[in-house]
Amino acid sequence: GVAAPRWSAYEGAIRLLLENGQDAAAFAVAERARARLLLELLAVRGASTADAGDPRGAALKRALQERYAERVYADETRRPSLDREIALLTDELAGRERAARAADPRSGARYPAPAALAELQQRLLLPGRALATFFWGDSAVYGWWVTGGAVHGAALGRTDSLAALVDFLYAALRDGHDDTWRPAARRAYETLITPLLPTADTCVLVVPDGRLAYLPFEALTSPGDSVPWGAGRSVRYAPSASVLLALAEAPPVREEGVLAVGDPAQTPGDPLPSLPHAADEAR
């Protein structure tokens, strides 16, 4: 794909910037990488509804993918011309996306562009709200805690060890019927959240990445608390901070109804076991 071959370059930039104390610059690189990857996924999977009414944009995305794929196997004499084609295609596609964002605020979710840190802090991170965002690299995992007035980033550990921790906690939460998940939830908090110097905000916007997308952050438990993290605050998820800002500033849509599903075991003849408190929650 477009972004995948450059993932190690993004990770290298993030690592060097964090090592030099440039947490905000490292955060900007992570947001740029995420926006690029989201754009590619929309193009590859055809998830953008704009493509249906924009055949030229769809053709540009297909051509860009073809040129990148061709460049992987091209020799040194062919690569310069491919690079020029890629640059022209990228510039035209970027121009069309800028025009779409200017014409329709909702298009920010379809054409994600990285927002500046100051813009996120001023317009998204209101008092009492913080952003916890992560970057799952090839060798290590990185994270940032961002509030309206500060940003702190850190390298959180190697991907193999964190993958094992996440997988164990996920399995314990899914299958366990006792407190076996609590030690893992505490270790996960100490590994993923504590190094970011979290503040006591009532709403946390989580932008997970990699294996962390499977992790319910509400279940994490800080060493000084006896209840999970989500018991005392609202936890919300987003594919990137920039996309979240675009959605937050989009014009409101009309209200929709709510479908509430209760306890499946209350259906006559249903073999599923009872789900405690689900009926009360639905009501």
PDB file of C-alpha atoms in Angstrom:
ATOM      1  CA  GLY A   1       0.000   0.000   0.000  1.00  0.00           C
ATOM      2  CA  VAL A   2       0.879   3.680   0.038  1.00  0.00           C
ATOM      3  CA  ALA A   3       1.595   4.085   3.739  1.00  0.00           C
ATOM      4  CA  ALA A   4       2.791   0.601   4.723  1.00  0.00           C
ATOM      5  CA  PRO A   5       6.266   0.744   3.131  1.00  0.00           C
ATOM      6  CA  ARG A   6       6.892   4.015   4.970  1.00  0.00           C
ATOM      7  CA  TRP A   7       5.619   2.900   8.380  1.00  0.00           C
ATOM      8  CA  SER A   8       9.151   2.256   9.620  1.00  0.00           C
ATOM      9  CA  ALA A   9      10.143   5.782   8.543  1.00  0.00           C
ATOM     10  CA  TYR A  10       7.256   7.259  10.527  1.00  0.00           C
ATOM     11  CA  GLU A  11       8.265   5.146  13.518  1.00  0.00           C
ATOM     12  CA  GLY A  12      11.889   6.190  13.228  1.00  0.00           C
ATOM     13  CA  ALA A  13      10.933   9.856  13.184  1.00  0.00           C
ATOM     14  CA  ILE A  14       8.676   9.405  16.225  1.00  0.00           C
ATOM     15  CA  ARG A  15      11.391   7.570  18.149  1.00  0.00           C
ATOM     16  CA  LEU A  16      14.068  10.201  17.432  1.00  0.00           C
ATOM     17  CA  LEU A  17      11.764  13.112  18.245  1.00  0.00           C
ATOM     18  CA  LEU A  18      10.719  11.591  21.570  1.00  0.00           C
ATOM     19  CA  GLU A  19      14.339  10.856  22.460  1.00  0.00           C
ATOM     20  CA  ASN A  20      15.078  14.552  21.879  1.00  0.00           C
ATOM     21  CA  GLY A  21      12.155  15.731  24.002  1.00  0.00           C
ATOM     22  CA  GLN A  22      10.067  16.928  21.046  1.00  0.00           C
ATOM     23  CA  ASP A  23       6.824  15.280  22.152  1.00  0.00           C
ATOM     24  CA  ALA A  24       4.548  17.629  20.196  1.00  0.00           C
ATOM     25  CA  ALA A  25       6.466  17.092  16.949  1.00  0.00           C
ATOM     26  CA  ALA A  26       6.344  13.312  17.453  1.00  0.00           C
ATOM     27  CA  PHE A  27       2.580  13.536  17.978  1.00  0.00           C
ATOM     28  CA  ALA A  28       2.251  15.466  14.702  1.00  0.00           C
ATOM     29  CA  VAL A  29       4.132  12.722  12.833  1.00  0.00           C
ATOM     30  CA  ALA A  30       1.835  10.049  14.303  1.00  0.00           C
ATOM     31  CA  GLU A  31      -1.282  11.992  13.282  1.00  0.00           C
ATOM     32  CA  ARG A  32       0.101  12.485   9.772  1.00  0.00           C
ATOM     33  CA  ALA A  33       0.832   8.764   9.435  1.00  0.00           C
ATOM     34  CA  ARG A  34      -2.644   7.851  10.671  1.00  0.00           C
ATOM     35  CA  ALA A  35      -4.335  10.304   8.296  1.00  0.00           C
ATOM     36  CA  ARG A  36      -2.355   8.909   5.354  1.00  0.00           C
ATOM     37  CA  LEU A  37      -3.227   5.318   6.263  1.00  0.00           C
ATOM     38  CA  LEU A  38      -6.923   6.127   6.757  1.00  0.00           C
ATOM     39  CA  LEU A  39      -7.043   7.797   3.357  1.00  0.00           C
ATOM     40  CA  GLU A  40      -5.479   4.748   1.753  1.00  0.00           C
ATOM     41  CA  LEU A  41      -7.901   2.382   3.479  1.00  0.00           C
ATOM     42  CA  LEU A  42     -10.835   4.437   2.261  1.00  0.00           C
ATOM     43  CA  ALA A  43      -9.462   4.271  -1.269  1.00  0.00           C
ATOM     44  CA  VAL A  44      -8.679   0.550  -1.216  1.00  0.00           C
ATOM     45  CA  ARG A  45     -11.926  -0.560   0.422  1.00  0.00           C
ATOM     46  CA  GLY A  46     -14.148   1.877  -1.459  1.00  0.00           C
ATOM     47  CA  ALA A  47     -15.528   3.155   1.845  1.00  0.00           C
ATOM     48  CA  SER A  48     -15.671   6.768   0.703  1.00  0.00           C
ATOM     49  CA  THR A  49     -19.150   7.648  -0.440  1.00  0.00           C
ATOM     50  CA  ALA A  50     -17.645  10.586  -2.302  1.00  0.00           C
ATOM     51  CA  ASP A  51     -16.078   8.256  -4.864  1.00  0.00           C
ATOM     52  CA  ALA A  52     -19.487   7.387  -6.274  1.00  0.00           C
ATOM     53  CA  GLY A  53     -19.978  10.996  -7.354  1.00  0.00           C
ATOM     54  CA  ASP A  54     -16.330  11.684  -8.115  1.00  0.00           C
ATOM     55  CA  PRO A  55     -15.106   9.288 -10.811  1.00  0.00           C
ATOM     56  CA  ARG A  56     -11.970  11.370 -11.369  1.00  0.00           C
ATOM     57  CA  GLY A  57     -11.030  11.082  -7.678  1.00  0.00           C
ATOM     58  CA  ALA A  58     -11.597   7.330  -7.744  1.00  0.00           C
ATOM     59  CA  ALA A  59      -9.459   7.025 -10.891  1.00  0.00           C
ATOM     60  CA  LEU A  60      -6.667   9.028  -9.257  1.00  0.00           C
ATOM     61  CA  LYS A  61      -6.639   6.701  -6.244  1.00  0.00           C
ATOM     62  CA  ARG A  62      -6.509   3.612  -8.447  1.00  0.00           C
ATOM     63  CA  ALA A  63      -3.702   5.091 -10.521  1.00  0.00           C
ATOM     64  CA  LEU A  64      -1.751   6.039  -7.409  1.00  0.00           C
ATOM     65  CA  GLN A  65      -2.015   2.509  -6.025  1.00  0.00           C
ATOM     66  CA  GLU A  66      -0.895   1.064  -9.382  1.00  0.00           C
ATOM     67  CA  ARG A  67       2.150   3.365  -9.585  1.00  0.00           C
ATOM     68  CA  TYR A  68       3.239   2.511  -6.044  1.00  0.00           C
ATOM     69  CA  ALA A  69       2.844  -1.201  -6.741  1.00  0.00           C
ATOM     70  CA  GLU A  70       4.827  -0.840  -9.977  1.00  0.00           C
ATOM     71  CA  ARG A  71       7.580   1.100  -8.222  1.00  0.00           C
ATOM     72  CA  VAL A  72       8.268  -1.776  -5.805  1.00  0.00           C
ATOM     73  CA  TYR A  73       9.565  -3.949  -8.672  1.00  0.00           C
ATOM     74  CA  ALA A  74      10.878  -1.215 -10.999  1.00  0.00           C
ATOM     75  CA  ASP A  75      14.578  -0.842 -11.775  1.00  0.00           C
ATOM     76  CA  GLU A  76      16.582   2.318 -11.147  1.00  0.00           C
ATOM     77  CA  THR A  77      15.990   3.672 -14.657  1.00  0.00           C
ATOM     78  CA  ARG A  78      12.192   3.452 -14.358  1.00  0.00           C
ATOM     79  CA  ARG A  79      11.831   4.778 -10.797  1.00  0.00           C
ATOM     80  CA  PRO A  80      12.471   8.491 -11.508  1.00  0.00           C
ATOM     81  CA  SER A  81       9.601   8.649 -14.009  1.00  0.00           C
ATOM     82  CA  LEU A  82       7.335   6.737 -11.621  1.00  0.00           C
ATOM     83  CA  ASP A  83       8.236   9.176  -8.846  1.00  0.00           C
ATOM     84  CA  ARG A  84       7.242  12.094 -11.058  1.00  0.00           C
ATOM     85  CA  GLU A  85       3.910  10.426 -11.883  1.00  0.00           C
ATOM     86  CA  ILE A  86       3.285   9.681  -8.216  1.00  0.00           C
ATOM     87  CA  ALA A  87       4.008  13.300  -7.286  1.00  0.00           C
ATOM     88  CA  LEU A  88       1.598  14.625  -9.930  1.00  0.00           C
ATOM     89  CA  LEU A  89      -1.155  12.174  -8.913  1.00  0.00           C
ATOM     90  CA  THR A  90      -0.673  12.970  -5.225  1.00  0.00           C
ATOM     91  CA  ASP A  91      -0.815  16.727  -5.828  1.00  0.00           C
ATOM     92  CA  GLU A  92      -4.004  16.481  -7.890  1.00  0.00           C
ATOM     93  CA  LEU A  93      -5.670  14.154  -5.380  1.00  0.00           C
ATOM     94  CA  ALA A  94      -4.680  16.409  -2.476  1.00  0.00           C
ATOM     95  CA  GLY A  95      -6.117  19.418  -4.294  1.00  0.00           C
ATOM     96  CA  ARG A  96      -9.449  17.671  -4.858  1.00  0.00           C
ATOM     97  CA  GLU A  97      -9.560  16.653  -1.195  1.00  0.00           C
ATOM     98  CA  ARG A  98      -8.875  20.217  -0.031  1.00  0.00           C
ATOM     99  CA  ALA A  99     -11.680  21.463  -2.250  1.00  0.00           C
ATOM    100  CA  ALA A 100     -14.038  18.783  -0.889  1.00  0.00           C
ATOM    101  CA  ARG A 101     -13.233  19.723   2.722  1.00  0.00           C
ATOM    102  CA  ALA A 102     -13.859  23.387   1.974  1.00  0.00           C
ATOM    103  CA  ALA A 103     -17.224  22.628   0.369  1.00  0.00           C
ATOM    104  CA  ASP A 104     -18.497  20.123   2.942  1.00  0.00           C
ATOM    105  CA  PRO A 105     -17.336  20.066   6.602  1.00  0.00           C
ATOM    106  CA  ARG A 106     -18.372  16.403   6.901  1.00  0.00           C
ATOM    107  CA  SER A 107     -15.847  15.433   4.242  1.00  0.00           C
ATOM    108  CA  GLY A 108     -13.103  15.773   6.858  1.00  0.00           C
ATOM    109  CA  ALA A 109     -14.022  12.251   7.967  1.00  0.00           C
ATOM    110  CA  ARG A 110     -13.764  10.927   4.393  1.00  0.00           C
ATOM    111  CA  TYR A 111     -10.575  12.816   3.547  1.00  0.00           C
ATOM    112  CA  PRO A 112      -8.687  12.878   6.849  1.00  0.00           C
ATOM    113  CA  ALA A 113      -5.980  15.525   7.007  1.00  0.00           C
ATOM    114  CA  PRO A 114      -3.832  15.985  10.105  1.00  0.00           C
ATOM    115  CA  ALA A 115      -4.933  18.907  12.264  1.00  0.00           C
ATOM    116  CA  ALA A 116      -2.330  21.049  14.001  1.00  0.00           C
ATOM    117  CA  LEU A 117      -1.770  20.360  17.696  1.00  0.00           C
ATOM    118  CA  ALA A 118      -2.759  23.900  18.672  1.00  0.00           C
ATOM    119  CA  GLU A 119      -6.002  23.517  16.718  1.00  0.00           C
ATOM    120  CA  LEU A 120      -6.820  20.235  18.488  1.00  0.00           C
ATOM    121  CA  GLN A 121      -6.055  21.709  21.890  1.00  0.00           C
ATOM    122  CA  GLN A 122      -8.151  24.814  21.313  1.00  0.00           C
ATOM    123  CA  ARG A 123     -11.191  23.323  19.586  1.00  0.00           C
ATOM    124  CA  LEU A 124     -11.350  19.706  20.744  1.00  0.00           C
ATOM    125  CA  LEU A 125      -9.690  19.408  24.149  1.00  0.00           C
ATOM    126  CA  LEU A 126     -11.998  21.536  26.252  1.00  0.00           C
ATOM    127  CA  PRO A 127     -11.552  21.718  30.060  1.00  0.00           C
ATOM    128  CA  GLY A 128     -12.015  18.305  31.644  1.00  0.00           C
ATOM    129  CA  ARG A 129     -11.206  16.475  28.390  1.00  0.00           C
ATOM    130  CA  ALA A 130      -7.942  14.733  27.470  1.00  0.00           C
ATOM    131  CA  LEU A 131      -6.660  12.779  24.485  1.00  0.00           C
ATOM    132  CA  ALA A 132      -4.787   9.479  24.809  1.00  0.00           C
ATOM    133  CA  THR A 133      -3.399   8.489  21.426  1.00  0.00           C
ATOM    134  CA  PHE A 134      -1.103   5.616  20.436  1.00  0.00           C
ATOM    135  CA  PHE A 135       1.146   4.538  17.572  1.00  0.00           C
ATOM    136  CA  TRP A 136       1.794   0.798  17.120  1.00  0.00           C
ATOM    137  CA  GLY A 137       5.052   0.568  15.206  1.00  0.00           C
ATOM    138  CA  ASP A 138       6.960  -2.362  13.790  1.00  0.00           C
ATOM    139  CA  SER A 139       9.255  -2.647  16.805  1.00  0.00           C
ATOM    140  CA  ALA A 140       7.787  -0.482  19.576  1.00  0.00           C
ATOM    141  CA  VAL A 141       4.592   1.224  20.760  1.00  0.00           C
ATOM    142  CA  TYR A 142       4.380   4.943  21.528  1.00  0.00           C
ATOM    143  CA  GLY A 143       1.749   7.032  23.264  1.00  0.00           C
ATOM    144  CA  TRP A 144       0.786  10.633  24.056  1.00  0.00           C
ATOM    145  CA  TRP A 145      -1.426  12.304  26.660  1.00  0.00           C
ATOM    146  CA  VAL A 146      -2.688  15.625  25.346  1.00  0.00           C
ATOM    147  CA  THR A 147      -4.721  18.268  27.178  1.00  0.00           C
ATOM    148  CA  GLY A 148      -5.658  21.824  26.304  1.00  0.00           C
ATOM    149  CA  GLY A 149      -2.374  23.078  27.711  1.00  0.00           C
ATOM    150  CA  ALA A 150       0.170  20.276  27.505  1.00  0.00           C
ATOM    151  CA  VAL A 151       1.339  17.190  25.607  1.00  0.00           C
ATOM    152  CA  HIS A 152       3.503  14.388  26.947  1.00  0.00           C
ATOM    153  CA  GLY A 153       4.715  11.429  24.901  1.00  0.00           C
ATOM    154  CA  ALA A 154       6.648   8.271  25.723  1.00  0.00           C
ATOM    155  CA  ALA A 155       7.868   5.001  24.274  1.00  0.00           C
ATOM    156  CA  LEU A 156       5.741   2.347  26.000  1.00  0.00           C
ATOM    157  CA  GLY A 157       7.551  -0.893  25.164  1.00  0.00           C
ATOM    158  CA  ARG A 158       8.203  -3.440  22.478  1.00  0.00           C
ATOM    159  CA  THR A 159       5.355  -4.634  20.307  1.00  0.00           C
ATOM    160  CA  ASP A 160       5.838  -8.331  21.130  1.00  0.00           C
ATOM    161  CA  SER A 161       5.579  -7.879  24.897  1.00  0.00           C
ATOM    162  CA  LEU A 162       2.674  -5.452  24.639  1.00  0.00           C
ATOM    163  CA  ALA A 163       0.864  -7.755  22.228  1.00  0.00           C
ATOM    164  CA  ALA A 164       1.142 -10.576  24.774  1.00  0.00           C
ATOM    165  CA  LEU A 165      -0.189  -8.313  27.546  1.00  0.00           C
ATOM    166  CA  VAL A 166      -3.131  -7.099  25.436  1.00  0.00           C
ATOM    167  CA  ASP A 167      -4.010 -10.611  24.272  1.00  0.00           C
ATOM    168  CA  PHE A 168      -3.960 -11.985  27.818  1.00  0.00           C
ATOM    169  CA  LEU A 169      -6.142  -9.189  29.196  1.00  0.00           C
ATOM    170  CA  TYR A 170      -8.581  -9.495  26.295  1.00  0.00           C
ATOM    171  CA  ALA A 171      -8.911 -13.246  26.834  1.00  0.00           C
ATOM    172  CA  ALA A 172      -9.340 -12.820  30.601  1.00  0.00           C
ATOM    173  CA  LEU A 173     -12.096 -10.243  30.125  1.00  0.00           C
ATOM    174  CA  ARG A 174     -13.813 -12.349  27.482  1.00  0.00           C
ATOM    175  CA  ASP A 175     -13.674 -15.731  29.188  1.00  0.00           C
ATOM    176  CA  GLY A 176     -13.083 -15.105  32.887  1.00  0.00           C
ATOM    177  CA  HIS A 177     -15.772 -15.336  35.531  1.00  0.00           C
ATOM    178  CA  ASP A 178     -13.630 -14.209  38.459  1.00  0.00           C
ATOM    179  CA  ASP A 179     -11.005 -11.548  39.157  1.00  0.00           C
ATOM    180  CA  THR A 180      -8.198 -13.039  37.058  1.00  0.00           C
ATOM    181  CA  TRP A 181      -8.369 -10.020  34.736  1.00  0.00           C
ATOM    182  CA  ARG A 182      -7.635  -7.466  37.464  1.00  0.00           C
ATOM    183  CA  PRO A 183      -3.839  -7.972  37.724  1.00  0.00           C
ATOM    184  CA  ALA A 184      -3.544  -7.785  33.932  1.00  0.00           C
ATOM    185  CA  ALA A 185      -5.732  -4.658  33.853  1.00  0.00           C
ATOM    186  CA  ARG A 186      -3.448  -3.054  36.440  1.00  0.00           C
ATOM    187  CA  ARG A 187      -0.307  -3.988  34.494  1.00  0.00           C
ATOM    188  CA  ALA A 188      -1.842  -2.627  31.307  1.00  0.00           C
ATOM    189  CA  TYR A 189      -2.585   0.702  33.026  1.00  0.00           C
ATOM    190  CA  GLU A 190       0.951   0.924  34.411  1.00  0.00           C
ATOM    191  CA  THR A 191       2.383   0.127  30.965  1.00  0.00           C
ATOM    192  CA  LEU A 192       0.123   2.162  28.685  1.00  0.00           C
ATOM    193  CA  ILE A 193      -1.152   5.073  30.779  1.00  0.00           C
ATOM    194  CA  THR A 194       1.205   5.791  33.682  1.00  0.00           C
ATOM    195  CA  PRO A 195       4.217   6.739  31.457  1.00  0.00           C
ATOM    196  CA  LEU A 196       2.013   9.351  29.740  1.00  0.00           C
ATOM    197  CA  LEU A 197       1.560  11.285  33.024  1.00  0.00           C
ATOM    198  CA  PRO A 198      -2.268  11.252  32.860  1.00  0.00           C
ATOM    199  CA  THR A 199      -4.357  14.031  34.332  1.00  0.00           C
ATOM    200  CA  ALA A 200      -7.618  13.584  36.246  1.00  0.00           C
ATOM    201  CA  ASP A 201      -9.969  14.490  33.402  1.00  0.00           C
ATOM    202  CA  THR A 202     -13.596  13.355  33.337  1.00  0.00           C
ATOM    203  CA  CYS A 203     -13.571  12.526  29.612  1.00  0.00           C
ATOM    204  CA  VAL A 204     -10.763  10.713  27.793  1.00  0.00           C
ATOM    205  CA  LEU A 205     -10.688  10.463  24.003  1.00  0.00           C
ATOM    206  CA  VAL A 206      -8.761   7.321  23.082  1.00  0.00           C
ATOM    207  CA  VAL A 207      -7.154   6.841  19.672  1.00  0.00           C
ATOM    208  CA  PRO A 208      -5.905   3.239  19.739  1.00  0.00           C
ATOM    209  CA  ASP A 209      -3.649   1.583  17.189  1.00  0.00           C
ATOM    210  CA  GLY A 210      -2.634  -1.948  16.285  1.00  0.00           C
ATOM    211  CA  ARG A 211      -3.545  -4.543  18.909  1.00  0.00           C
ATOM    212  CA  LEU A 212      -4.766  -1.780  21.234  1.00  0.00           C
ATOM    213  CA  ALA A 213      -7.910  -1.541  19.105  1.00  0.00           C
ATOM    214  CA  TYR A 214      -9.056  -4.771  20.819  1.00  0.00           C
ATOM    215  CA  LEU A 215      -8.529  -3.367  24.304  1.00  0.00           C
ATOM    216  CA  PRO A 216     -11.425  -1.859  26.314  1.00  0.00           C
ATOM    217  CA  PHE A 217      -9.581   0.955  28.071  1.00  0.00           C
ATOM    218  CA  GLU A 218     -12.491   1.320  30.505  1.00  0.00           C
ATOM    219  CA  ALA A 219     -11.317  -1.914  32.168  1.00  0.00           C
ATOM    220  CA  LEU A 220      -7.797  -0.663  32.944  1.00  0.00           C
ATOM    221  CA  THR A 221      -7.213  -0.124  36.649  1.00  0.00           C
ATOM    222  CA  SER A 222      -4.696   2.254  38.173  1.00  0.00           C
ATOM    223  CA  PRO A 223      -2.658   0.927  41.134  1.00  0.00           C
ATOM    224  CA  GLY A 224      -4.335   3.303  43.582  1.00  0.00           C
ATOM    225  CA  ASP A 225      -7.932   2.501  42.577  1.00  0.00           C
ATOM    226  CA  SER A 226     -10.127  -0.482  43.320  1.00  0.00           C
ATOM    227  CA  VAL A 227     -12.500   0.209  40.409  1.00  0.00           C
ATOM    228  CA  PRO A 228     -11.772   0.185  36.658  1.00  0.00           C
ATOM    229  CA  TRP A 229     -10.746   3.362  34.878  1.00  0.00           C
ATOM    230  CA  GLY A 230     -14.084   3.768  33.103  1.00  0.00           C
ATOM    231  CA  ALA A 231     -16.053   3.851  36.360  1.00  0.00           C
ATOM    232  CA  GLY A 232     -15.028   7.433  37.053  1.00  0.00           C
ATOM    233  CA  ARG A 233     -14.823   8.958  33.587  1.00  0.00           C
ATOM    234  CA  SER A 234     -16.230   8.821  30.089  1.00  0.00           C
ATOM    235  CA  VAL A 235     -14.056   6.984  27.561  1.00  0.00           C
ATOM    236  CA  ARG A 236     -14.628   7.584  23.853  1.00  0.00           C
ATOM    237  CA  TYR A 237     -12.830   6.168  20.831  1.00  0.00           C
ATOM    238  CA  ALA A 238     -11.812   7.598  17.461  1.00  0.00           C
ATOM    239  CA  PRO A 239      -9.662   6.552  14.477  1.00  0.00           C
ATOM    240  CA  SER A 240      -7.575   9.723  14.830  1.00  0.00           C
ATOM    241  CA  ALA A 241      -7.721  13.023  16.668  1.00  0.00           C
ATOM    242  CA  SER A 242      -7.992  14.908  13.380  1.00  0.00           C
ATOM    243  CA  VAL A 243     -10.999  12.848  12.264  1.00  0.00           C
ATOM    244  CA  LEU A 244     -12.608  13.365  15.679  1.00  0.00           C
ATOM    245  CA  LEU A 245     -12.213  17.127  15.300  1.00  0.00           C
ATOM    246  CA  ALA A 246     -13.749  16.998  11.805  1.00  0.00           C
ATOM    247  CA  LEU A 247     -16.736  15.030  13.111  1.00  0.00           C
ATOM    248  CA  ALA A 248     -17.182  17.311  16.120  1.00  0.00           C
ATOM    249  CA  GLU A 249     -17.342  20.396  13.897  1.00  0.00           C
ATOM    250  CA  ALA A 250     -19.583  18.911  11.231  1.00  0.00           C
ATOM    251  CA  PRO A 251     -23.146  20.275  11.057  1.00  0.00           C
ATOM    252  CA  PRO A 252     -25.522  18.323  13.315  1.00  0.00           C
ATOM    253  CA  VAL A 253     -27.534  15.566  11.698  1.00  0.00           C
ATOM    254  CA  ARG A 254     -31.159  14.879  12.454  1.00  0.00           C
ATOM    255  CA  GLU A 255     -31.894  12.770  15.515  1.00  0.00           C
ATOM    256  CA  GLU A 256     -32.230   9.037  15.027  1.00  0.00           C
ATOM    257  CA  GLY A 257     -34.016   6.422  17.086  1.00  0.00           C
ATOM    258  CA  VAL A 258     -32.374   3.928  19.415  1.00  0.00           C
ATOM    259  CA  LEU A 259     -32.418   0.144  19.116  1.00  0.00           C
ATOM    260  CA  ALA A 260     -31.970  -1.404  22.575  1.00  0.00           C
ATOM    261  CA  VAL A 261     -31.395  -5.166  22.784  1.00  0.00           C
ATOM    262  CA  GLY A 262     -32.193  -6.792  26.120  1.00  0.00           C
ATOM    263  CA  ASP A 263     -31.462 -10.168  27.660  1.00  0.00           C
ATOM    264  CA  PRO A 264     -31.446 -12.831  24.895  1.00  0.00           C
ATOM    265  CA  ALA A 265     -32.289 -15.568  27.432  1.00  0.00           C
ATOM    266  CA  GLN A 266     -35.701 -13.987  27.979  1.00  0.00           C
ATOM    267  CA  THR A 267     -36.728 -15.022  24.473  1.00  0.00           C
ATOM    268  CA  PRO A 268     -38.763 -18.276  24.651  1.00  0.00           C
ATOM    269  CA  GLY A 269     -36.803 -21.241  23.325  1.00  0.00           C
ATOM    270  CA  ASP A 270     -33.525 -19.315  23.079  1.00  0.00           C
ATOM    271  CA  PRO A 271     -30.595 -21.539  24.193  1.00  0.00           C
ATOM    272  CA  LEU A 272     -28.330 -18.603  25.057  1.00  0.00           C
ATOM    273  CA  PRO A 273     -27.425 -18.142  28.727  1.00  0.00           C
ATOM    274  CA  SER A 274     -28.755 -15.207  30.697  1.00  0.00           C
ATOM    275  CA  LEU A 275     -26.850 -11.932  30.391  1.00  0.00           C
ATOM    276  CA  PRO A 276     -26.969 -10.282  33.838  1.00  0.00           C
ATOM    277  CA  HIS A 277     -28.503  -6.788  33.981  1.00  0.00           C
ATOM    278  CA  ALA A 278     -28.886  -6.565  30.170  1.00  0.00           C
ATOM    279  CA  ALA A 279     -32.670  -6.240  30.365  1.00  0.00           C
ATOM    280  CA  ASP A 280     -32.418  -3.458  32.956  1.00  0.00           C
ATOM    281  CA  GLU A 281     -29.845  -1.667  30.832  1.00  0.00           C
ATOM    282  CA  ALA A 282     -32.050  -1.873  27.752  1.00  0.00           C
ATOM    283  CA  ARG A 283     -35.042  -0.484  29.653  1.00  0.00           C
TER     284      ARG A 283
END
